[in-house]
Coordinates of C-alpha atoms in Angstrom, one line a residue:
Chain M
X185 CA -13.3 31.7 -13.0
X186 CA -11.6 30.1 -10.5
X187 CA -11.4 26.4 -9.7
X188 CA -10.1 24.3 -6.9
X189 CA -8.8 20.8 -7.9
X190 CA -8.8 18.2 -5.0
X191 CA -5.9 15.7 -5.9
X192 CA -3.8 12.7 -4.4
X193 CA -0.3 11.4 -5.9
X194 CA 2.5 8.8 -4.5
X195 CA 5.3 11.2 -4.7
X196 CA 7.9 8.7 -5.0
X197 CA 8.9 9.5 -8.7
X198 CA 8.5 13.2 -8.6
X199 CA 11.1 15.9 -7.6
X200 CA 8.2 17.2 -5.2
X201 CA 4.9 19.8 -5.8
X202 CA 6.4 22.6 -7.8
X203 CA 6.8 23.5 -11.3
X204 CA 10.7 23.9 -11.6
X205 CA 13.0 23.3 -14.4
X206 CA 14.9 20.1 -15.6
X207 CA 12.9 18.2 -13.5
X208 CA 9.4 15.7 -13.1
X209 CA 7.0 17.4 -10.5
X210 CA 3.5 17.1 -9.8
X211 CA 2.2 20.9 -10.4
X212 CA 4.0 21.0 -14.1
X213 CA 2.3 16.9 -14.5
X214 CA -0.9 18.9 -13.5
X215 CA -0.5 21.7 -15.7
X216 CA 0.4 20.2 -18.5
X217 CA -3.0 18.2 -18.4
X218 CA -5.0 20.9 -17.4
X219 CA -4.1 22.8 -20.3
X220 CA -4.6 19.8 -23.0
X221 CA -8.1 19.0 -21.7
X222 CA -9.7 22.5 -21.6
X223 CA -7.6 23.3 -24.9
X224 CA -5.6 26.4 -23.1
X225 CA -2.5 27.4 -21.5
X226 CA -3.8 26.7 -17.8
X227 CA -1.7 27.1 -14.7
X228 CA -2.2 25.6 -11.1
X229 CA -1.5 27.5 -8.1
X230 CA -1.1 24.7 -4.9
X231 CA -2.2 25.2 -0.8
X232 CA 1.6 24.3 -0.2
X233 CA 4.7 22.6 -1.9
X234 CA 5.6 19.3 -0.6
X235 CA 9.6 17.7 -0.8
X236 CA 10.6 15.9 -3.6
X237 CA 9.4 12.0 -2.7
X238 CA 6.3 13.5 -0.6
X239 CA 3.0 12.5 -1.0
X240 CA 0.0 13.9 -1.0
X241 CA -3.8 11.6 0.0
X242 CA -5.1 15.3 -0.4
X243 CA -3.2 18.2 -2.1
X244 CA -6.0 21.2 -3.5
X245 CA -4.5 24.1 -5.9
X246 CA -6.9 26.7 -7.4
X247 CA -6.8 27.3 -11.4
X248 CA -8.5 30.0 -13.8
X249 CA -10.1 29.6 -17.0
X250 CA -12.8 30.6 -18.8
X251 CA -13.4 27.6 -21.0
X252 CA -16.3 25.7 -19.9
X253 CA -16.4 22.4 -18.8
X254 CA -18.3 19.9 -17.3
X255 CA -17.1 19.6 -13.6
X256 CA -18.2 16.4 -13.1
X257 CA -16.8 14.8 -16.0
X258 CA -13.5 16.7 -15.9
X259 CA -11.7 14.0 -13.5
X260 CA -12.5 11.1 -15.1
X261 CA -11.1 13.1 -18.0
X262 CA -8.0 14.5 -16.4
X263 CA -7.7 10.6 -14.7
X264 CA -7.5 9.1 -18.2
X265 CA -5.1 11.8 -19.0
X266 CA -2.3 11.7 -15.9
X267 CA -0.3 8.8 -15.0
X268 CA -0.8 6.6 -12.6
X269 CA 0.3 8.2 -9.6
X270 CA -1.7 11.3 -10.1
X271 CA -5.2 10.8 -9.3
X272 CA -8.0 14.1 -9.3
X273 CA -10.5 13.6 -6.7
X274 CA -13.0 17.2 -7.5
X275 CA -13.4 20.2 -9.1
X276 CA -15.0 23.0 -7.3
X277 CA -16.5 26.5 -8.4
X278 CA -14.7 29.1 -5.8
X279 CA -15.1 33.2 -5.5
X280 CA -12.7 34.5 -8.2
X281 CA -10.7 35.6 -5.1
X282 CA -9.9 32.7 -2.9
X283 CA -7.0 31.4 -3.0
X284 CA -5.5 27.6 -2.6
X285 CA -2.3 28.9 -0.4
X286 CA -3.8 31.9 1.4
X287 CA -7.0 30.5 2.1
X288 CA -6.4 27.3 3.9
X289 CA -6.9 27.5 7.3
X290 CA -5.2 24.4 8.5
X291 CA -2.9 21.5 7.1
X292 CA -2.6 18.0 8.1
X293 CA 0.3 15.2 7.7
X294 CA 0.9 12.3 8.6
X295 CA 4.4 10.3 9.6
X296 CA 3.9 6.3 8.6
X297 CA 6.4 3.6 10.3
X298 CA 6.7 0.2 9.5
X299 CA 8.0 -1.1 12.5
X300 CA 9.1 -4.4 10.6
X301 CA 10.2 -4.9 7.3
X302 CA 6.8 -4.6 4.5
X303 CA 7.5 -6.5 1.3
X304 CA 4.2 -4.3 0.3
X305 CA 4.8 -0.9 1.6
X306 CA 8.6 -0.3 1.2
X307 CA 8.4 2.9 -0.6
X308 CA 5.6 4.0 0.9
X309 CA 7.1 4.3 4.8
X310 CA 9.9 4.7 6.5
X311 CA 11.0 0.8 7.9
X312 CA 12.6 1.5 11.8
X313 CA 12.7 -1.4 13.5
X314 CA 14.2 -0.4 16.7
X315 CA 11.9 -0.8 20.1
X316 CA 10.1 2.7 20.5
X317 CA 8.5 3.6 23.6
X318 CA 6.1 5.7 21.8
X319 CA 4.0 6.7 25.4
X320 CA 7.4 8.9 25.8
X321 CA 7.1 10.2 22.0
X322 CA 3.2 10.9 22.7
X323 CA 4.8 13.0 25.7
X324 CA 6.9 14.6 23.3
X325 CA 3.6 15.4 21.5
X326 CA 2.1 17.2 24.3
X327 CA 5.6 19.3 24.6
X328 CA 5.5 20.2 20.8
X329 CA 2.0 21.6 21.4
X330 CA 3.0 24.0 24.0
X331 CA 4.9 25.8 21.5
X332 CA 4.4 28.0 18.8
X333 CA 7.9 28.9 17.3
X334 CA 9.6 26.2 15.2
X335 CA 12.7 27.3 13.8
X336 CA 14.3 24.4 15.3
X337 CA 12.8 21.8 12.8
X338 CA 12.5 24.2 10.1
X339 CA 15.4 24.1 6.6
X340 CA 18.1 26.6 7.3
X341 CA 18.5 29.5 5.1
X342 CA 14.7 29.9 5.1
X343 CA 13.6 33.1 3.6
X344 CA 10.3 33.0 5.2
X345 CA 9.4 36.0 7.6
X346 CA 8.4 34.0 10.9
X347 CA 8.5 30.7 12.2
X348 CA 5.1 30.3 14.2
X349 CA 2.9 27.6 14.1
X350 CA -0.1 26.9 15.8
X351 CA -0.2 23.2 15.9
X352 CA -3.8 22.2 16.7
X353 CA -3.2 18.3 16.8
X354 CA 0.5 16.4 17.4
X355 CA -0.1 12.3 18.0
X356 CA 1.6 8.7 17.8
X357 CA -0.8 6.4 16.8
X358 CA 0.3 2.3 17.3
X359 CA -1.3 -0.3 14.7
X360 CA -0.4 -3.8 14.5
X361 CA 2.3 -2.6 11.7
X362 CA 2.3 0.6 11.7
X363 CA 2.7 3.6 14.0
X364 CA 1.8 7.0 12.6
X365 CA 2.1 10.8 13.6
X366 CA -0.4 12.8 12.7
X367 CA 0.0 16.7 13.1
X368 CA -2.3 19.5 12.3
X369 CA -1.5 23.2 12.0
X370 CA -2.0 26.4 10.7
X371 CA 0.8 26.3 8.9
X372 CA 4.1 23.9 8.4
X373 CA 7.6 25.5 7.9
X374 CA 9.9 23.5 4.8
X375 CA 10.7 20.1 6.3
X376 CA 9.1 20.4 10.0
X377 CA 7.2 17.4 10.0
X378 CA 10.6 15.2 9.2
X379 CA 12.4 17.3 11.3
X380 CA 9.7 17.3 14.0
X381 CA 9.9 12.8 13.2
X382 CA 13.7 12.9 13.0
X383 CA 13.8 14.1 16.9
X384 CA 11.0 12.3 18.2
X385 CA 12.3 9.3 16.9
X386 CA 15.2 9.9 19.3
X387 CA 13.6 11.0 22.0
X388 CA 12.0 6.9 21.4
X389 CA 14.9 5.2 21.6
X390 CA 16.0 7.0 24.5
X391 CA 18.6 9.3 22.3
X392 CA 17.3 12.5 23.5
X393 CA 15.6 13.0 26.5
X394 CA 12.4 15.1 27.0
X395 CA 13.9 17.6 28.8
X396 CA 16.6 17.4 25.3
X397 CA 13.3 18.1 23.8
X398 CA 12.2 20.9 25.1
X399 CA 15.5 22.2 25.2
X400 CA 15.5 21.9 21.3
X401 CA 12.8 23.6 20.5
X402 CA 13.6 26.5 22.9
X403 CA 17.2 26.8 21.0
X404 CA 15.5 27.5 18.3
X405 CA 18.6 26.1 16.1
X406 CA 18.2 23.2 13.6
X407 CA 21.6 21.6 14.5
X408 CA 20.0 20.4 17.4
X409 CA 17.2 18.7 16.5
X410 CA 17.4 14.9 15.1
X411 CA 17.9 13.9 11.0
X412 CA 14.8 14.6 8.8
X413 CA 12.8 11.5 8.8
X414 CA 12.8 9.9 5.2
X415 CA 10.4 11.7 2.6
X416 CA 8.8 8.7 1.4
X417 CA 7.1 8.1 5.1
X418 CA 5.5 11.5 4.9
X419 CA 1.6 11.9 3.5
X420 CA 0.1 15.3 3.2
X421 CA -3.6 14.3 4.3
X422 CA -5.7 17.3 4.9
X423 CA -6.3 21.3 3.9
X424 CA -8.9 22.4 4.8
X425 CA -11.1 26.0 3.8
X426 CA -13.8 28.0 5.5
X427 CA -16.8 26.9 3.0
X428 CA -17.4 30.7 2.1
X429 CA -15.1 30.6 -0.5
X430 CA -17.3 28.0 -2.2
X431 CA -19.7 29.0 -4.7
X432 CA -23.0 26.8 -5.1
X433 CA -23.1 24.3 -7.8
Chain D
X110 CA 16.5 -31.0 10.3
X111 CA 13.7 -29.9 8.3
X112 CA 12.3 -26.4 8.5
X113 CA 9.0 -24.6 7.5
X114 CA 9.8 -21.1 6.6
X115 CA 7.0 -18.3 6.3
X116 CA 7.6 -15.9 3.8
X117 CA 5.5 -12.9 2.8
X118 CA 6.3 -11.1 -0.7
X119 CA 5.3 -8.5 -3.2
X120 CA 5.4 -10.5 -6.4
X121 CA 5.6 -7.4 -9.0
X122 CA 9.5 -7.8 -9.7
X123 CA 9.1 -11.6 -10.1
X124 CA 8.5 -14.2 -12.0
X125 CA 6.5 -15.9 -9.9
X126 CA 6.9 -18.3 -6.9
X127 CA 9.2 -21.2 -8.7
X128 CA 12.6 -21.4 -9.6
X129 CA 13.1 -21.3 -13.7
X130 CA 15.8 -20.9 -15.9
X131 CA 17.0 -17.1 -17.2
X132 CA 14.1 -15.9 -14.6
X133 CA 14.1 -14.2 -11.8
X134 CA 11.6 -15.7 -9.1
X135 CA 11.0 -15.7 -5.5
X136 CA 11.9 -19.1 -4.5
X137 CA 15.3 -18.9 -6.3
X138 CA 15.9 -15.8 -4.8
X139 CA 14.9 -17.4 -1.1
X140 CA 17.4 -20.5 -1.8
X141 CA 20.0 -18.0 -2.9
X142 CA 19.9 -16.3 0.9
X143 CA 19.4 -19.7 2.8
X144 CA 22.4 -20.8 0.9
X145 CA 24.7 -17.5 1.9
X146 CA 23.6 -18.0 5.6
X147 CA 23.7 -21.7 5.9
X148 CA 27.0 -21.8 4.3
X149 CA 25.4 -24.9 2.5
X150 CA 23.6 -25.6 -0.9
X151 CA 20.1 -25.2 0.3
X152 CA 17.0 -25.5 -1.4
X153 CA 13.6 -25.2 -0.6
X154 CA 10.1 -26.7 -1.4
X155 CA 7.1 -23.8 -1.4
X156 CA 3.3 -25.0 -0.1
X157 CA 2.6 -24.5 -4.4
X158 CA 3.6 -21.7 -6.6
X159 CA 1.9 -18.5 -7.4
X160 CA 2.3 -16.8 -11.0
X161 CA 4.1 -14.0 -12.3
X162 CA 3.3 -10.7 -10.4
X163 CA 1.0 -12.5 -7.6
X164 CA 1.9 -11.5 -4.3
X165 CA 1.6 -13.7 -0.9
X166 CA 1.3 -12.2 2.7
X167 CA 1.8 -15.8 3.9
X168 CA 3.6 -18.4 1.6
X169 CA 5.0 -21.5 3.8
X170 CA 8.1 -23.6 2.5
X171 CA 10.7 -26.2 3.8
X172 CA 13.6 -26.6 3.4
X173 CA 16.3 -29.1 5.2
X174 CA 19.6 -28.5 6.9
X175 CA 22.2 -30.1 8.9
X176 CA 24.0 -27.2 9.4
X177 CA 23.2 -25.5 12.9
X178 CA 21.6 -22.3 13.4
X179 CA 19.7 -19.9 16.3
X180 CA 15.9 -20.2 14.7
X181 CA 15.2 -16.5 16.4
X182 CA 17.8 -14.2 14.7
X183 CA 17.9 -16.1 11.6
X184 CA 14.5 -14.1 10.1
X185 CA 16.2 -10.3 10.9
X186 CA 19.7 -12.3 9.1
X187 CA 18.2 -13.1 6.3
X188 CA 15.9 -10.0 5.9
X189 CA 18.8 -8.5 5.7
X190 CA 20.2 -10.0 3.5
X191 CA 17.2 -10.9 1.1
X192 CA 15.4 -7.7 -1.0
X193 CA 13.1 -5.4 0.2
X194 CA 10.7 -7.2 -2.1
X195 CA 10.8 -10.3 0.1
X196 CA 10.5 -11.1 4.2
X197 CA 10.6 -13.9 6.5
X198 CA 8.8 -13.7 9.1
X199 CA 9.2 -16.9 11.2
X200 CA 11.5 -20.4 11.0
X201 CA 10.0 -23.5 12.9
X202 CA 11.3 -26.6 13.9
X203 CA 8.9 -29.1 12.1
X204 CA 9.3 -33.2 11.7
X205 CA 11.5 -34.6 9.3
X206 CA 8.6 -35.7 7.5
X207 CA 6.5 -32.8 7.5
X208 CA 5.8 -31.4 3.2
X209 CA 4.4 -27.8 2.8
X210 CA 2.8 -29.3 0.0
X211 CA 1.2 -32.3 0.6
X212 CA 0.5 -31.5 4.3
X213 CA -1.3 -28.5 3.8
X214 CA -5.0 -28.6 4.6
X215 CA -6.2 -25.2 3.4
X216 CA -4.7 -22.5 1.3
X217 CA -6.4 -19.0 1.0
X218 CA -6.2 -16.3 -1.2
X219 CA -7.5 -12.3 -1.3
X220 CA -8.2 -10.1 -4.5
X221 CA -8.5 -6.7 -4.3
X222 CA -10.3 -4.7 -6.2
X223 CA -9.6 -0.8 -6.3
X224 CA -12.7 1.1 -7.6
X225 CA -11.5 4.4 -8.2
X226 CA -7.9 5.2 -9.4
X227 CA -5.6 5.1 -6.5
X228 CA -2.4 6.4 -6.7
X229 CA -0.9 4.2 -3.8
X230 CA -2.1 1.2 -4.9
X231 CA -1.8 0.8 -8.8
X232 CA 1.1 -1.8 -8.7
X233 CA -0.9 -3.5 -5.8
X234 CA -4.8 -3.8 -7.0
X235 CA -6.9 -4.2 -10.2
X236 CA -8.7 -1.0 -10.2
X237 CA -11.8 -1.3 -12.6
X238 CA -14.3 1.6 -12.3
X239 CA -17.2 0.2 -13.6
X240 CA -20.2 -0.3 -11.4
X241 CA -20.6 -3.4 -9.8
X242 CA -23.2 -5.0 -8.0
X243 CA -21.5 -6.6 -4.8
X244 CA -24.7 -8.8 -3.5
X245 CA -24.8 -10.6 -7.1
X246 CA -21.2 -11.3 -7.2
X247 CA -21.8 -12.8 -3.4
X248 CA -25.2 -14.6 -5.1
X249 CA -22.3 -16.2 -7.4
X250 CA -19.8 -16.8 -4.3
X251 CA -22.7 -19.0 -3.0
X252 CA -23.0 -20.8 -6.5
X253 CA -19.5 -21.6 -6.4
X254 CA -19.1 -22.7 -2.9
X255 CA -21.9 -25.8 -3.9
X256 CA -19.6 -27.2 -6.6
X257 CA -16.7 -29.6 -6.3
X258 CA -14.9 -29.8 -9.9
X259 CA -13.6 -26.8 -11.3
X260 CA -11.8 -27.6 -14.5
X261 CA -13.8 -24.3 -15.8
X262 CA -12.1 -22.1 -13.8
X263 CA -8.5 -24.4 -14.6
X264 CA -5.4 -23.6 -17.3
X265 CA -6.2 -25.0 -20.6
X266 CA -3.6 -28.2 -21.1
X267 CA -3.2 -28.4 -17.0
X268 CA -1.4 -31.6 -16.3
X269 CA -3.4 -32.0 -13.0
X270 CA -5.3 -35.5 -12.2
X271 CA -8.4 -34.2 -11.2
X272 CA -10.1 -30.5 -11.1
X273 CA -12.1 -31.2 -7.2
X274 CA -11.4 -28.3 -4.7
X275 CA -13.0 -28.2 -1.5
X276 CA -13.5 -24.4 -1.1
X277 CA -14.8 -23.7 2.4
X278 CA -15.0 -20.2 2.4
X279 CA -15.6 -17.9 -0.7
X280 CA -17.1 -13.8 -0.1
X281 CA -16.9 -10.8 -1.8
X282 CA -16.8 -7.6 1.0
X283 CA -17.1 -4.2 0.1
X284 CA -14.6 -1.8 2.1
X285 CA -14.9 2.3 1.6
X286 CA -12.3 2.2 -1.5
X287 CA -11.8 -1.2 -2.2
X288 CA -13.8 -4.9 -2.8
X289 CA -11.7 -8.0 -1.8
X290 CA -12.8 -11.7 -3.0
X291 CA -11.6 -14.1 0.0
X292 CA -11.5 -17.8 -0.8
X293 CA -10.3 -20.6 1.4
X294 CA -9.6 -24.0 -0.4
X295 CA -8.0 -27.1 0.5
X296 CA -6.3 -26.8 -3.7
X297 CA -6.8 -24.7 -6.2
X298 CA -6.4 -25.3 -9.7
X299 CA -3.5 -23.2 -12.0
X300 CA -5.1 -19.4 -12.4
X301 CA -8.1 -20.9 -10.9
X302 CA -8.7 -17.4 -8.3
X303 CA -8.5 -14.9 -11.3
X304 CA -10.2 -16.8 -13.7
X305 CA -13.2 -16.7 -11.0
X306 CA -12.5 -13.2 -10.0
X307 CA -13.0 -12.3 -13.8
X308 CA -15.8 -14.5 -14.6
X309 CA -17.6 -13.0 -11.1
X310 CA -16.6 -9.6 -13.1
X311 CA -18.7 -10.5 -15.8
X312 CA -22.0 -11.0 -12.9
X313 CA -21.2 -7.7 -11.2
X314 CA -21.7 -6.1 -14.6
X315 CA -24.5 -7.9 -15.5
X316 CA -22.9 -9.0 -18.4
X317 CA -23.0 -12.7 -17.3
X318 CA -26.7 -14.0 -15.0
X319 CA -26.4 -15.9 -12.2
X320 CA -28.0 -18.9 -14.4
X321 CA -24.9 -18.8 -16.6
X322 CA -22.6 -18.0 -13.7
X323 CA -24.1 -21.8 -12.9
X324 CA -23.8 -23.1 -16.6
X325 CA -20.2 -22.3 -17.4
X326 CA -19.1 -24.0 -13.9
X327 CA -21.0 -27.2 -15.3
X328 CA -19.9 -27.0 -18.7
X329 CA -16.5 -27.6 -17.2
X330 CA -15.0 -25.3 -20.5
X331 CA -12.3 -22.5 -20.0
X332 CA -13.3 -21.3 -22.9
X333 CA -16.8 -20.2 -21.1
X334 CA -15.6 -18.3 -18.4
X335 CA -14.3 -14.6 -18.1
X336 CA -10.9 -13.7 -18.8
X337 CA -8.6 -13.9 -15.8
X338 CA -8.5 -10.8 -13.5
X339 CA -4.7 -9.0 -13.2
X340 CA -2.0 -11.1 -11.0
X341 CA -1.1 -8.1 -9.6
X342 CA -4.7 -7.7 -7.5
X343 CA -4.0 -11.4 -6.8
X344 CA -2.7 -12.1 -3.0
X345 CA -1.6 -15.7 -1.2
X346 CA -2.5 -14.6 2.2
X347 CA -3.0 -17.8 4.3
X348 CA -1.6 -21.5 4.4
X349 CA -2.8 -24.0 7.6
X350 CA -0.8 -26.9 8.3
X351 CA -2.0 -29.1 11.4
X352 CA -0.3 -28.5 14.8
X353 CA 1.3 -32.0 14.8
X354 CA 3.9 -31.2 12.3
X355 CA 5.4 -28.8 14.6
X356 CA 8.4 -29.5 16.9
X357 CA 8.3 -28.1 20.0
X358 CA 10.7 -25.4 20.9

């Protein structure tokens, strides 16, 4: 039987989501917890991967098991077993063919910036104290939404087949002490959000003009874009699936 | 000349506010930063002390110096010098006789509880997942506000002359993922807020009745009250002074 597990993690102390040799990752930590509690080796498949230091308010993964368990109680048991920086929110029954990665309709990220020294969030936001023109950065967001090919914001030597992404939402929101960039798309290229944010910060400090921002995207050349913003400010926040993949309780 | 310095700190890695031998404290760290930047040994006097692990959204201290400095620029310089978990917000000119501790009119604290596993705030909130009757805890808040002698919530062997405190505000507020206790008084006894919160949690889980809560206060005996809630959930949030202590700019 196949299940979707919905979890949150603070990525500070992990080498990203994906299992890799000789590094502590969120997926490896989750797999171990599932295997211990189900008393059977269990692997999970994530909706995507997050890089070292990136956080998730919501990550979704699927796993298969023939072991029966109490689906209401299992999150509590997993949370007691998992370290304090990984939390399981829900476990849902899905169709056998449902796939956490391939069936996702959209993914959303938030990038958080503190505009002054913040003693409570120094490891969870990018601290950027130079004055930023947020209206101008939202002009850049509008330009961004007009494009589909984001090779310019893709990690070099990436082996993806296409650089096309359908961005449905991209906006900067200013609060009292924070500046947040919210972006939703059908898919994201590796390092894409951090490269977009880094380039938009250059727009916000008038290092890059809006015309140059357009030219960067059209150049399809990563070396024209700005530096990647630090991982600690990035949060995977939501992954949407069609309702049809869920089985009734 | 005397100055009031307004600062914030994440108390996780400090042995509280007050200077003490062989331990890293916030006050000692601040004194060192002031002394280095003013190029003259400088001591600060805090509005109160916070215990090991307790945070401050606002702490106020005064210091004296004859060294002239740019009052607008100094917070930026101090913030660059201070570690990332201490931030200076403002520095203000005050009358020579103004005293951070004795002139404070009121102090406010917030105690933060997460009601489910929270991967982003595990070191900054007390995680309490048992169901709590918040209305009942606010009944206890109402009872609390009717008393003035809080010896029952005072650390044993405390050498204070009086246990009288005038509480002007005490209330639990429930948000989506948090429960916050806000309390304001003219003064607080050592460990008082954490003892109140611990005792109120007992009320919230029906371990202690409202009559028993009343009896605990009237007994003036710390051993009747509940356990102290953990330091990591406690924030000193505001210290008020009469406007007359500030000098015009």
